Coordinates of C-alpha atoms in Angstrom, one line a residue:
X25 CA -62.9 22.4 -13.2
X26 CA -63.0 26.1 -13.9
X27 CA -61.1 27.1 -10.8
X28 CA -58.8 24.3 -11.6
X29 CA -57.6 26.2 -14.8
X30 CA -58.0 29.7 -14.0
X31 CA -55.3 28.2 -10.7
X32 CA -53.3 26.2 -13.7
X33 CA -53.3 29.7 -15.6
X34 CA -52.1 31.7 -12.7
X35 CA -49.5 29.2 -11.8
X36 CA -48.1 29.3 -15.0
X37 CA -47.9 33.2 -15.5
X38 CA -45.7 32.9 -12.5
X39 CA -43.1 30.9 -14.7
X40 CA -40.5 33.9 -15.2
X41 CA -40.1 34.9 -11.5
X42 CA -39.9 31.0 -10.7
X43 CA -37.3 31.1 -13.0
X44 CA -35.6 33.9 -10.8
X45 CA -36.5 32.1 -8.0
X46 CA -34.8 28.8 -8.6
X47 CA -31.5 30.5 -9.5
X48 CA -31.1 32.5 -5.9
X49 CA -32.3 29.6 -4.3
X50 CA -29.5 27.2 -6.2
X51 CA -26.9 30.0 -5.7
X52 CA -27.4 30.1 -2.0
X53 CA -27.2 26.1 -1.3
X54 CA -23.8 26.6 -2.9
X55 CA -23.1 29.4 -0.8
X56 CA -23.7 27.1 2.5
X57 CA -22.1 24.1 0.6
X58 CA -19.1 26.0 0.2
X59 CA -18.8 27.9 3.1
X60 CA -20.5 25.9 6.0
X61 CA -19.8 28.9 8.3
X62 CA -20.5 32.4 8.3
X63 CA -18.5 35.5 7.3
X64 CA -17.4 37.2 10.2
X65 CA -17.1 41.1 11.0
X66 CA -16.0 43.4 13.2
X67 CA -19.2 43.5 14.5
X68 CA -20.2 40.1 14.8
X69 CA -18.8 39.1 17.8
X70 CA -20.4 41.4 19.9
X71 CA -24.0 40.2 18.5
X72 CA -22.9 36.9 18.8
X73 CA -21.7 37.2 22.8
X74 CA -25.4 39.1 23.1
X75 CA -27.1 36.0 21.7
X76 CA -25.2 34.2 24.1
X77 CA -25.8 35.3 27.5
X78 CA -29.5 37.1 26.1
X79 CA -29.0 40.6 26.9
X80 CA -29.0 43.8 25.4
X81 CA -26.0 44.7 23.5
X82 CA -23.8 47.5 24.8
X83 CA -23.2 49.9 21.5
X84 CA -25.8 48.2 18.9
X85 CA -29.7 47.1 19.9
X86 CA -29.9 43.5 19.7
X87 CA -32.4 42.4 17.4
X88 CA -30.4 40.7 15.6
X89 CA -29.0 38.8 18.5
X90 CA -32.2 37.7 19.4
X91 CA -32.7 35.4 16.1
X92 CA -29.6 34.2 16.9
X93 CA -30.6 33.1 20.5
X94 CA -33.7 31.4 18.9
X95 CA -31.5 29.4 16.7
X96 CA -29.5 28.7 19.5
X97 CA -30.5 25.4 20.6
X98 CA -30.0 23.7 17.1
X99 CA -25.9 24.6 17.9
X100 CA -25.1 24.9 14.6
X101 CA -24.2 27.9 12.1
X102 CA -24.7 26.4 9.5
X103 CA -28.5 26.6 10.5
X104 CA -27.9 30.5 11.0
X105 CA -26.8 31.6 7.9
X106 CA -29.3 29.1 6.0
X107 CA -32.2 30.9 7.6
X108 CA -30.6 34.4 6.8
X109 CA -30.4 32.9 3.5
X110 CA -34.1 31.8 3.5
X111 CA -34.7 35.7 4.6
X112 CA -32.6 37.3 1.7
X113 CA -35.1 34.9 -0.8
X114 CA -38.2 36.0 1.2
X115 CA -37.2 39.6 0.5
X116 CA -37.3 39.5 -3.2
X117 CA -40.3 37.8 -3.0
X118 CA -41.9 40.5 -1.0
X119 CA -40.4 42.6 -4.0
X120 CA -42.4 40.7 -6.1
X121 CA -45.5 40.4 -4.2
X122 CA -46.0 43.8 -3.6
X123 CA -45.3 44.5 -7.5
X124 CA -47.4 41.8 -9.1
X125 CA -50.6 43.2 -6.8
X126 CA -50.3 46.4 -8.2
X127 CA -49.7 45.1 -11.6
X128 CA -53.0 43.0 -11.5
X129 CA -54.6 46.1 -10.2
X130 CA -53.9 47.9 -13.2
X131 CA -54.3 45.5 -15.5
X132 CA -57.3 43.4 -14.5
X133 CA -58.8 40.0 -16.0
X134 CA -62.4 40.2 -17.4
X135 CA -65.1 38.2 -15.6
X136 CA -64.6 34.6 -13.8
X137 CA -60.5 35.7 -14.6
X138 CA -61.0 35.2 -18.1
X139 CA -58.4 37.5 -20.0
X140 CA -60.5 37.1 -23.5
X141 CA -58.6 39.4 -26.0
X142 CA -56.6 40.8 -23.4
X143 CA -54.9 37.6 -22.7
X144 CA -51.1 39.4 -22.1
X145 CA -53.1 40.9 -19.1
X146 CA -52.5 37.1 -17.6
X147 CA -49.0 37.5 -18.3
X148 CA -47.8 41.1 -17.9
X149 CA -47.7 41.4 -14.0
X150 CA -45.1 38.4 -13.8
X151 CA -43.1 40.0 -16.7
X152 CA -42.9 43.3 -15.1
X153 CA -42.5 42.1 -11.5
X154 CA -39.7 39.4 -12.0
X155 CA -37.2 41.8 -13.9
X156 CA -37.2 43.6 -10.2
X157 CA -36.3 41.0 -8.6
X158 CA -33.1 40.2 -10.4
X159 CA -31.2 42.8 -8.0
X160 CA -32.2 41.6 -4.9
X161 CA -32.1 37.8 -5.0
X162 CA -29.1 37.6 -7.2
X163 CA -26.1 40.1 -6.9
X164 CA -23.4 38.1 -4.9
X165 CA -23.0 40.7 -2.7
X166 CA -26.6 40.2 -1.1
X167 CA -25.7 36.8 -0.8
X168 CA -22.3 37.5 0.8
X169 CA -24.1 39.8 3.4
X170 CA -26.7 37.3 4.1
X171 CA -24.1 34.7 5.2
X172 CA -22.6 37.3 7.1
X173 CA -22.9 37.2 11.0
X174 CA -24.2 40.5 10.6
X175 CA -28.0 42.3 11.1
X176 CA -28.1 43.9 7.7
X177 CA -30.2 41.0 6.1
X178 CA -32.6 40.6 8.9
X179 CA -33.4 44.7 9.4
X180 CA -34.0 44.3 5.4
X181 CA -36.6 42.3 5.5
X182 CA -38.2 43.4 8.3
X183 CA -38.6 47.2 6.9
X184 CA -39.8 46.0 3.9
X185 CA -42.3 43.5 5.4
X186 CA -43.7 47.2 7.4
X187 CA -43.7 48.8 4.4
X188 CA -45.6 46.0 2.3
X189 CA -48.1 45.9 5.3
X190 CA -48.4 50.1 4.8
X191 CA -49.2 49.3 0.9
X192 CA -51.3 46.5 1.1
X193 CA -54.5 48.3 1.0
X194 CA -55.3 51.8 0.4
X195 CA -57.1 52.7 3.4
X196 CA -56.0 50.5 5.9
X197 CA -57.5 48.6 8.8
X198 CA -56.5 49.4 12.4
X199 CA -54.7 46.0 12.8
X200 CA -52.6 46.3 9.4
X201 CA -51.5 50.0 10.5
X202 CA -50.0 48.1 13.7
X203 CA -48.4 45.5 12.1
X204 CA -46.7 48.0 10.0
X205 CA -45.3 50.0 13.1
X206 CA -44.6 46.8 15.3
X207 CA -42.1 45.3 12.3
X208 CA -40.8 49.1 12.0
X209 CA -39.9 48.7 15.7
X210 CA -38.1 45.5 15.3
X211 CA -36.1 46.7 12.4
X212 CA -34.9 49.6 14.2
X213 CA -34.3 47.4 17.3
X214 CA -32.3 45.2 14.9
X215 CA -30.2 48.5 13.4
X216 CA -30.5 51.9 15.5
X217 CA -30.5 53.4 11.7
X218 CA -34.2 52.3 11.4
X219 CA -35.3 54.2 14.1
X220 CA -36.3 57.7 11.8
X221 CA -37.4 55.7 9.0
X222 CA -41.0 55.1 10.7
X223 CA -41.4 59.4 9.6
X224 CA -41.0 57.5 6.0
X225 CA -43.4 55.5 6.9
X226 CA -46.2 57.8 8.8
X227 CA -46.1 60.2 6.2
X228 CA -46.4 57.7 3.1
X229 CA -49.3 56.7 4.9
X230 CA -51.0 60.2 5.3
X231 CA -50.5 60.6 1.3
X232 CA -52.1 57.5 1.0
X233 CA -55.2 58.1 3.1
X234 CA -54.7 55.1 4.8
X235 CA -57.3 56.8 8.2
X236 CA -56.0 58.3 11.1
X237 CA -56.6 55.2 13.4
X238 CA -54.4 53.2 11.2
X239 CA -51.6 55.4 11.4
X240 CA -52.2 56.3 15.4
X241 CA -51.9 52.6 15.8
X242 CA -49.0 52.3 13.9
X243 CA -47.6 54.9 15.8
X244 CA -48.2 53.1 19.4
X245 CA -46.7 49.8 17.7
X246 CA -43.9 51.3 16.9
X247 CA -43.2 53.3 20.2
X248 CA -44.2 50.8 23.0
X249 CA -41.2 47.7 21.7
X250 CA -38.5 50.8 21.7
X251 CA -39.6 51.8 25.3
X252 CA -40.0 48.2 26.8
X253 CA -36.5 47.8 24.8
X254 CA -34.9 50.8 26.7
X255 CA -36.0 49.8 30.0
X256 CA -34.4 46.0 29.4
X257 CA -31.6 48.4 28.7
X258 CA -31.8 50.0 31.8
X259 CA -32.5 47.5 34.2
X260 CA -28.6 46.1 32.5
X261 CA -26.6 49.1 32.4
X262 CA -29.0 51.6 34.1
X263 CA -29.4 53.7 31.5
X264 CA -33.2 54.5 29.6
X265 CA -31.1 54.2 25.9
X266 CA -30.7 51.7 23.0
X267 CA -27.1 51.6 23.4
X268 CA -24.3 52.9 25.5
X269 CA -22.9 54.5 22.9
X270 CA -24.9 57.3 20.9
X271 CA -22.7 60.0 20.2
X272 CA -19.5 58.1 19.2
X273 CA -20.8 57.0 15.5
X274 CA -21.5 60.7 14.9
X275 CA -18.2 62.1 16.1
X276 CA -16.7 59.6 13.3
X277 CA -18.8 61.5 10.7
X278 CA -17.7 64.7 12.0
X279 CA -14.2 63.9 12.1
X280 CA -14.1 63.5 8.6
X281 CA -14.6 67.5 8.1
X282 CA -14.2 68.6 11.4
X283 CA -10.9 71.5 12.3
X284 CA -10.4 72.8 15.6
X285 CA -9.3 75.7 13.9
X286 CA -12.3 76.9 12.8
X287 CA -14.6 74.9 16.1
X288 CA -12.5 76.1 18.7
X289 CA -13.0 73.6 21.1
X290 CA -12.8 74.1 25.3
X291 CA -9.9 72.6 26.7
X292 CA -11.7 69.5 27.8
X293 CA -12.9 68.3 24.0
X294 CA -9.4 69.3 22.7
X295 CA -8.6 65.7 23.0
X296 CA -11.5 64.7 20.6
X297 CA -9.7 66.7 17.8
X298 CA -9.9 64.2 14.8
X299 CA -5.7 63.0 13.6
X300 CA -4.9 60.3 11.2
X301 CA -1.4 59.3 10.5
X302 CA -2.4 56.6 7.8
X303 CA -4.2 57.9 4.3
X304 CA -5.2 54.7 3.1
X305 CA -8.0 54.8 6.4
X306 CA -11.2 56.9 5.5
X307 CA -10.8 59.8 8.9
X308 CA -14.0 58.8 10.7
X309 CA -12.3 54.6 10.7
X310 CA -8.9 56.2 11.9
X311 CA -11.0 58.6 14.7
X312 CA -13.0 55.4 15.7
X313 CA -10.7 52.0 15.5
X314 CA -7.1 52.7 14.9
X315 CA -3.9 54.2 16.8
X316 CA -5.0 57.8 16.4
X317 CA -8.6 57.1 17.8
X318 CA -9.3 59.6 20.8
X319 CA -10.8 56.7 22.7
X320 CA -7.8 54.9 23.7
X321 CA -6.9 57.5 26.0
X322 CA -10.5 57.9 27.7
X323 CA -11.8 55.5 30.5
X324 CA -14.3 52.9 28.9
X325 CA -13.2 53.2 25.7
X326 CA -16.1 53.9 23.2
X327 CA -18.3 52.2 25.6
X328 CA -18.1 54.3 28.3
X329 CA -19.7 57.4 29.3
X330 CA -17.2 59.9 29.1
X331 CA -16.6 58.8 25.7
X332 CA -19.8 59.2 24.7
X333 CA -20.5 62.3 26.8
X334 CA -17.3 63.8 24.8
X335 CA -18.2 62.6 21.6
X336 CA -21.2 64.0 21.5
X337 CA -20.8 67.3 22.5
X338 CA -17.5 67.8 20.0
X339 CA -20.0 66.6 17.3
X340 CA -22.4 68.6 17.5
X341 CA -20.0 71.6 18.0
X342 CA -18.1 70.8 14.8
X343 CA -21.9 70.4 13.1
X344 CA -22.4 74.2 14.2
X345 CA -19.1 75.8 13.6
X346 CA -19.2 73.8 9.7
X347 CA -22.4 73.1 8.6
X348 CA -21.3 73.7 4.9
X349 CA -18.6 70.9 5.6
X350 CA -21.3 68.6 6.9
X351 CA -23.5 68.9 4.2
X352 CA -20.9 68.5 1.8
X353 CA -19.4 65.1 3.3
X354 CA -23.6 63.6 3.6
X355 CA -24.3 64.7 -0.1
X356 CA -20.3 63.2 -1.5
X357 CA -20.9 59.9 0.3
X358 CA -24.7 59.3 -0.7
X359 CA -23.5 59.7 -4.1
X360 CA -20.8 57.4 -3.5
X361 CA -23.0 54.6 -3.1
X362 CA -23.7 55.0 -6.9
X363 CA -20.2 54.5 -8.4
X364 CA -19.6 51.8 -10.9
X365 CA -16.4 50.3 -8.9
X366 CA -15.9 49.4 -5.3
X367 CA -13.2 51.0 -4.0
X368 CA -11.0 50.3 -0.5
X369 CA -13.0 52.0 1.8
X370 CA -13.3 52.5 4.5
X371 CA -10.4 50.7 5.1
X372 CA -8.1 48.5 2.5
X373 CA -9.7 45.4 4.0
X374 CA -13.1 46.3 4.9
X375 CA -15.2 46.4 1.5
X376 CA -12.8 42.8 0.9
X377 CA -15.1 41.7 4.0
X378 CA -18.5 41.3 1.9
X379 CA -17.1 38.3 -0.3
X380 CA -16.7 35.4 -0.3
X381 CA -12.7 34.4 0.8
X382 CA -10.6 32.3 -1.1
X383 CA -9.1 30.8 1.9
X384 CA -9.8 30.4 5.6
X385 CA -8.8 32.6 8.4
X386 CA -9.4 32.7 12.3
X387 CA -8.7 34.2 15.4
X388 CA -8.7 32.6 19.1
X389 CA -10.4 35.1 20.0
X390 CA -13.4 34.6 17.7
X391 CA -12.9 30.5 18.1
X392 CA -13.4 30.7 21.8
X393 CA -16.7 32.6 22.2
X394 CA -17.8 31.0 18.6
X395 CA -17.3 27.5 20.3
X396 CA -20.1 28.7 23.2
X397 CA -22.7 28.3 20.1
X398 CA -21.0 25.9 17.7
X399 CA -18.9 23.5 19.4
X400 CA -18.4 21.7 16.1
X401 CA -18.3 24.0 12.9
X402 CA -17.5 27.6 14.1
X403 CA -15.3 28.2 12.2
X404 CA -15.0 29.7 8.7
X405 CA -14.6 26.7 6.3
X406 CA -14.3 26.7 2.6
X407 CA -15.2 23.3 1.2
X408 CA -14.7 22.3 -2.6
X409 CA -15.6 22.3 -5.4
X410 CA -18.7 24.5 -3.8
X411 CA -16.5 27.2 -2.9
X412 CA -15.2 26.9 -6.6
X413 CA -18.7 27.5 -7.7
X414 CA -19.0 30.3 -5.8
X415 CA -16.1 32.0 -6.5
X416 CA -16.9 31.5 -10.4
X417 CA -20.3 33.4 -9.8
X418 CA -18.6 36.1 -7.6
X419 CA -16.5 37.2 -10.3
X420 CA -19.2 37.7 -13.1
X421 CA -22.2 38.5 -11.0
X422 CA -21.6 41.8 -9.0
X423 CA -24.1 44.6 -9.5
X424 CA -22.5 47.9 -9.4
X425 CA -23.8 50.6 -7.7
X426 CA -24.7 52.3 -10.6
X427 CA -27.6 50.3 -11.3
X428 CA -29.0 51.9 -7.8
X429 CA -29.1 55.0 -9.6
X430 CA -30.8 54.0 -12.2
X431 CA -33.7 52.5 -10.6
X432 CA -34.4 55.2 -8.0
X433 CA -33.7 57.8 -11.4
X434 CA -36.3 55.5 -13.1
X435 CA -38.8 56.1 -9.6
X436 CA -38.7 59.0 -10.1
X437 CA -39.1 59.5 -14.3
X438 CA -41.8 56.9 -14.1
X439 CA -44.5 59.2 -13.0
X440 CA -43.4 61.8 -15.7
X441 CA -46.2 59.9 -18.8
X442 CA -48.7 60.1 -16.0
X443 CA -49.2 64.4 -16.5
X444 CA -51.6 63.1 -19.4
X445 CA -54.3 60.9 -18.7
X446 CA -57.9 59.8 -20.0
X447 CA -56.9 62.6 -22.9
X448 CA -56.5 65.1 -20.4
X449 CA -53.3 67.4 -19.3
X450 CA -53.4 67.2 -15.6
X451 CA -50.2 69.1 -14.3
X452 CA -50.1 67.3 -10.5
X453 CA -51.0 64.1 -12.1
X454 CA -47.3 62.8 -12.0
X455 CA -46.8 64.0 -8.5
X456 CA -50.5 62.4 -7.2
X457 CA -49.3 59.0 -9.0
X458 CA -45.9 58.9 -7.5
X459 CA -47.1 60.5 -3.8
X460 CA -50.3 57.9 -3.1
X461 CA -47.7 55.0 -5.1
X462 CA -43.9 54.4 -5.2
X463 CA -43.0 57.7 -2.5
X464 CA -43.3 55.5 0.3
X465 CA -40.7 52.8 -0.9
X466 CA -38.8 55.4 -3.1
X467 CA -38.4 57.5 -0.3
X468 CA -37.5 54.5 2.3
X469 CA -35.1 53.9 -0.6
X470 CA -33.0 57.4 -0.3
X471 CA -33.3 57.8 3.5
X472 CA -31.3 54.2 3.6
X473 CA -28.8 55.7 1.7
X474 CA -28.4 59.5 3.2
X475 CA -29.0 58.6 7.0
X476 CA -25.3 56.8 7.3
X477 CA -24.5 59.2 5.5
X478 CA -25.1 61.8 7.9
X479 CA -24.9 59.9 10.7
X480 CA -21.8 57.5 10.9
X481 CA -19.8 56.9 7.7
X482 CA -20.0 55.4 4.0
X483 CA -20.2 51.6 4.4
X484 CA -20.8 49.4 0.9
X485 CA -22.7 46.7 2.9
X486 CA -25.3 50.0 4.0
X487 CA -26.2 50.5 0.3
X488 CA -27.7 47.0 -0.2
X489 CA -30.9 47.2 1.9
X490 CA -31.8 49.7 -0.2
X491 CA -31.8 47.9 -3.5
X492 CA -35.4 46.3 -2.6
X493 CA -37.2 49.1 -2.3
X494 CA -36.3 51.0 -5.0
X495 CA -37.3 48.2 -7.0
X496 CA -40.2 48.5 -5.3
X497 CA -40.6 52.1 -6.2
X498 CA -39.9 51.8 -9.6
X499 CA -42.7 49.0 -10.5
X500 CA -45.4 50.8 -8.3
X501 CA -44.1 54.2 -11.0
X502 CA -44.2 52.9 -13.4
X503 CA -47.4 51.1 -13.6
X504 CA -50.8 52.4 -14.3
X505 CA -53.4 53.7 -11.3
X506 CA -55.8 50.9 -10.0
X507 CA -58.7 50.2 -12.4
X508 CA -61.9 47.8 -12.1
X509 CA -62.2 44.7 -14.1
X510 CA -65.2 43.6 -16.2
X511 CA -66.3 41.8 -13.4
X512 CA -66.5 44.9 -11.5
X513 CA -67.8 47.1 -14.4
X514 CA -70.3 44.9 -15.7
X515 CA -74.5 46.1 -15.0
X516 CA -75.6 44.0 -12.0
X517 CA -78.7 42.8 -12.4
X518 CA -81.3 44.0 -10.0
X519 CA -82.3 41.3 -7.8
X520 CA -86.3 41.2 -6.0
X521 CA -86.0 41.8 -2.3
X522 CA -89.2 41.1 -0.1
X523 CA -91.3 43.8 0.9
X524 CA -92.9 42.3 4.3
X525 CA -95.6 45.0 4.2
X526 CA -97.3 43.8 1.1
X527 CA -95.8 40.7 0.0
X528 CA -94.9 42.2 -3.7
X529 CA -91.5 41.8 -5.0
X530 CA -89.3 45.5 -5.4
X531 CA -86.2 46.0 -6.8
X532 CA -83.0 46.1 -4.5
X533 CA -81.0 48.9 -4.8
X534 CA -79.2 49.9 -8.1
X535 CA -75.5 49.5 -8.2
X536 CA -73.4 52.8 -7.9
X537 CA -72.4 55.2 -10.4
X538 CA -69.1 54.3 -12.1
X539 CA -67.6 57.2 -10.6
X540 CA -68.3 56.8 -7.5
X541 CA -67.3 52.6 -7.6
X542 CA -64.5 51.7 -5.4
X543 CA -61.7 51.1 -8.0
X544 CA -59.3 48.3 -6.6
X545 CA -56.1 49.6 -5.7
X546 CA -52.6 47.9 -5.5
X547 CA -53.3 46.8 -2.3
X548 CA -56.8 46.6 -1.7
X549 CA -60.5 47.7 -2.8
X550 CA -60.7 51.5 -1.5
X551 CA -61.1 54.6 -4.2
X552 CA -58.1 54.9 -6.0
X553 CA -56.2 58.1 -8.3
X554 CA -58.2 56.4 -11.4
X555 CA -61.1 56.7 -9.0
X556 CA -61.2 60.3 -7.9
X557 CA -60.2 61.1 -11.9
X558 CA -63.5 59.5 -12.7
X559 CA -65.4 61.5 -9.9
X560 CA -63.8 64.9 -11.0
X561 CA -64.6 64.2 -14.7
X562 CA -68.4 63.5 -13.8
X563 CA -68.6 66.4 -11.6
X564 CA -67.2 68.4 -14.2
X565 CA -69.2 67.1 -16.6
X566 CA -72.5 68.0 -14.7
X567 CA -71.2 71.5 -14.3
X568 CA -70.8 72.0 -17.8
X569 CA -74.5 70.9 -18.7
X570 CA -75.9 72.7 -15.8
X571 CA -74.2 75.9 -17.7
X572 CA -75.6 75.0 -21.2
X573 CA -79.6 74.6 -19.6
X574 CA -79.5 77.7 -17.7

């Protein structure tokens, strides 16, 4: 009967994220309802014609075409963008997972879960972890992208799933440290961006002590999908890559500074010098799809190895000649992920793309190779009064990208209170909270942001995936370090042990000091910040009496 109600108890202090919870999953039946087909971009038939015939895709890695095979049989995509749907919700549950563990952590029950006088203790994870979830489950534009026929969704979740596995203990076992490298694999094999984001990883786990075999695990995890990967790649195209095309996205950052004035290029690359003739197209669109593009007068187009051979070289030649230039265009467009009001770019239609239309429109192109996985509802359909819905709660529910400012600002302030703790002025005490806590997902956060950035271009829809994690960040700041319970606190009575030599009863072993007790951490039972305080305020404490008596 007890465990009934302390399970009754626990249930109901999940009430305000269920609340959450019941919205994004209403809001998304509406979004299938209404639009019984997904969103199509630019980039969506060639994951689609990948999931198709199953093979490696020729300028993107196909992770994403892979779920797409695996949904394949049930012919439908409507069943697509329901499960993409189903892994947008799983996201901000992970949100609140990894939040509500650290908040329990911090704030423990007394013994058998009893919350005695500290009854908001029962309460106060759920409180502070819902509010995080808010802009992750329900912002229209994460639902648009999630019913898009596009990877961003799916790579999401699967970096936040390896970084959840990196926080869910403090010093992790061998087999957690590998999970956490083999779903860093398959997000960077589902967007080529992911591949220097397992550095974010590695080095979040070295703060946190997590033990070298954990992160030499992780490390093999994440290397041995990308190699098998490449040589799939290979044995298609014969080349050892990810994609045929690996220069081209950075010439289309570089062209956006880039002035063969100042680079002086060799008569060969001249070609590559950036033009564009229309200035409502951002210069690295107009250098990459339009009239002007260099590509349309080089054999293979972007997908062939001239181009890329080109490409490449005229990057990183424009990267040396300007480096000022380059910094400056990273550093304007990472801060352009923060402004209020979307604005037509890249392109006057592209940022239109990640919402919901207000009518239909298709191509025969895209209803022939649609028709070889959907012979029945390929194509984009909006169906009332559940596109009326939807519409309604487009226009009212947009989160600007302000908001992303304030939470990774709020990461970062939300260490600050922690210089003064247990009455003493510790000046790395913010920097220990925030390094063994919310760097990992704060800095996944930034490097989601500044790596298009520096690498291909602004895009709006590549400023959503980092939304979770800088929720993420900001709980794990803003919460206290890990402290033991009552349970955990309490004297433990000494209990007899048999001595086999003489048959007499001796006491066991006493239990630890409290300083050196494992304090349970946000994700697990290993010493903790409030831990090592407690250790360095004993030793201190001894040295000060061994002083006095000498």
């Amino acid at each position: 009967m007890q465990r009934v109600r302390r399970a009754s108890r626990l249930a109901v202090a999940q009430l305000p994220f269920a609340g959450v919870l019941a919205v994004a999953v209403w809001i998304r039946v509406v979004a299938v309802r209404g639009y019984p087909g997904p969103l199509w971009f630019g980039d969506s038939p060639g994951y689609l014609e990948a999931a198709i015939d199953l093979k490696p895709g020729e300028t993107r890695p196909s992770g994403y075409s892979f779920l797409l095979w695996l949904l394949k049989p049930f012919h439908s995509f409507t069943v697509a963008v329901a499960v993409q749907h189903a892994v947008g919700v799983l996201t901000g549950v992970l949100v609140y997972v990894l939040v509500w563990r650290a908040a329990r952590a911090a704030w423990p029950l007394g013994p058998g879960g009893a919350a005695g006088r500290w009854a908001w203790r029962a309460w106060a994870p759920g409180l502070v972890a819902a509010p995080l979830t808010v802009p992750v489950l329900l912002p229209v534009h994460q639902v648009a992208l999630e019913h898009m026929l596009m990877s961003d969704s799916l790579f999401a979740f699967l970096l936040l799933a390896s970084v959840a596995a990196a926080l869910w203990r403090r010093r992790l076992p061998w087999w957690l440290g590998g999970l956490a490298g083999l779903l860093a694999a398959c997000a960077a094999l589902t967007r080529s961006a992911g591949l220097p984001l397992i550095a974010v990883i590695v080095v979040g786990m070295l703060l946190r002590r997590a033990g070298w075999r954990a992160v030499a695990v992780a490390m093999v995890a994440f290397v041995v999908p990308i190699i098998a990967y490449m040589g799939w790649f290979k044995a298609e195209y014969g080349q050892f890559s990810l994609a045929k095309a690996n220069g081209i996205w950075l010439y289309g950052r570089t062209a956006d500074f880039a002035d063969c004035r100042v680079i002086k290029p060799r008569p060969e690359l001249a070609i590559m010098c950036p033009k564009n003739t229309d200035p409502r197209m951002s210069p690295g669109f107009a250098a990459m799809w339009t009239k002007d593009s260099a590509f349309r007068e080089i054999p293979g187009w972007i997908t062939g190895s001239e181009a890329n051979r080109l490409a490449s070289e005229f990057a990183y030649d424009a990267i040396e000649a300007q480096p000022g230039d380059y910094a400056r265009v990273i550093v304007r467009d990472t801060f352009r992920s923060f402004e209020w009001n979307r604005e037509p770019y890249p392109s006057p239609w592209t940022w239109l793309q990640y919402e919901f239309p207000r009518g239909e429109a298709w191509s025969d192109e895209q209803a022939l190779l649609a028709e070889r996985y959907d012979p029945d509802g390929a194509e984009t359909r909006v169906a009332d009064p559940w596109a009326g819905q939807m519409l309604r709660y487009q226009d009212r529910f947009a989160m600007p990208g302000t908001f992303l400012g304030f939470l990774l600002l709020g990461g970062l302030a939300g260490a600050l209170p922690y210089v003064r703790r247990r009455g003493r002025w510790r000046a790395l005490g913010p920097v220990q909270h925030f390094g063994t806590g919310a760097l990992l997902p704060w800095g996944m956060s930034l490097a989601l942001l500044v790596i298009p950035a520096a690498t291909a271009d602004f895009d709006y829809r590549y400023v959503l995936p980092a939304v979770p994690f800088a929720c993420v960040a900001l709980g794990l700041a803003v919460l206290p370090s890990p402290r033991r319970s009552k349970e955990e606190t309490a004297p433990r009575k000494a209990e007899p042990v048999e001595d086999e030599s003489n048959d007499t009863a001796v006491p066991a072993d006493p239990p630890p000091a409290e300083g050196a007790t494992s304090a349970r951490t946000a994700g697990g039972t290993e010493d903790g910040p409030e831990a090592e305080a407690r250790a360095e305020d004993a030793s201190e404490e001894r040295t000060e009496v061994a002083k006095g008596t000498s």
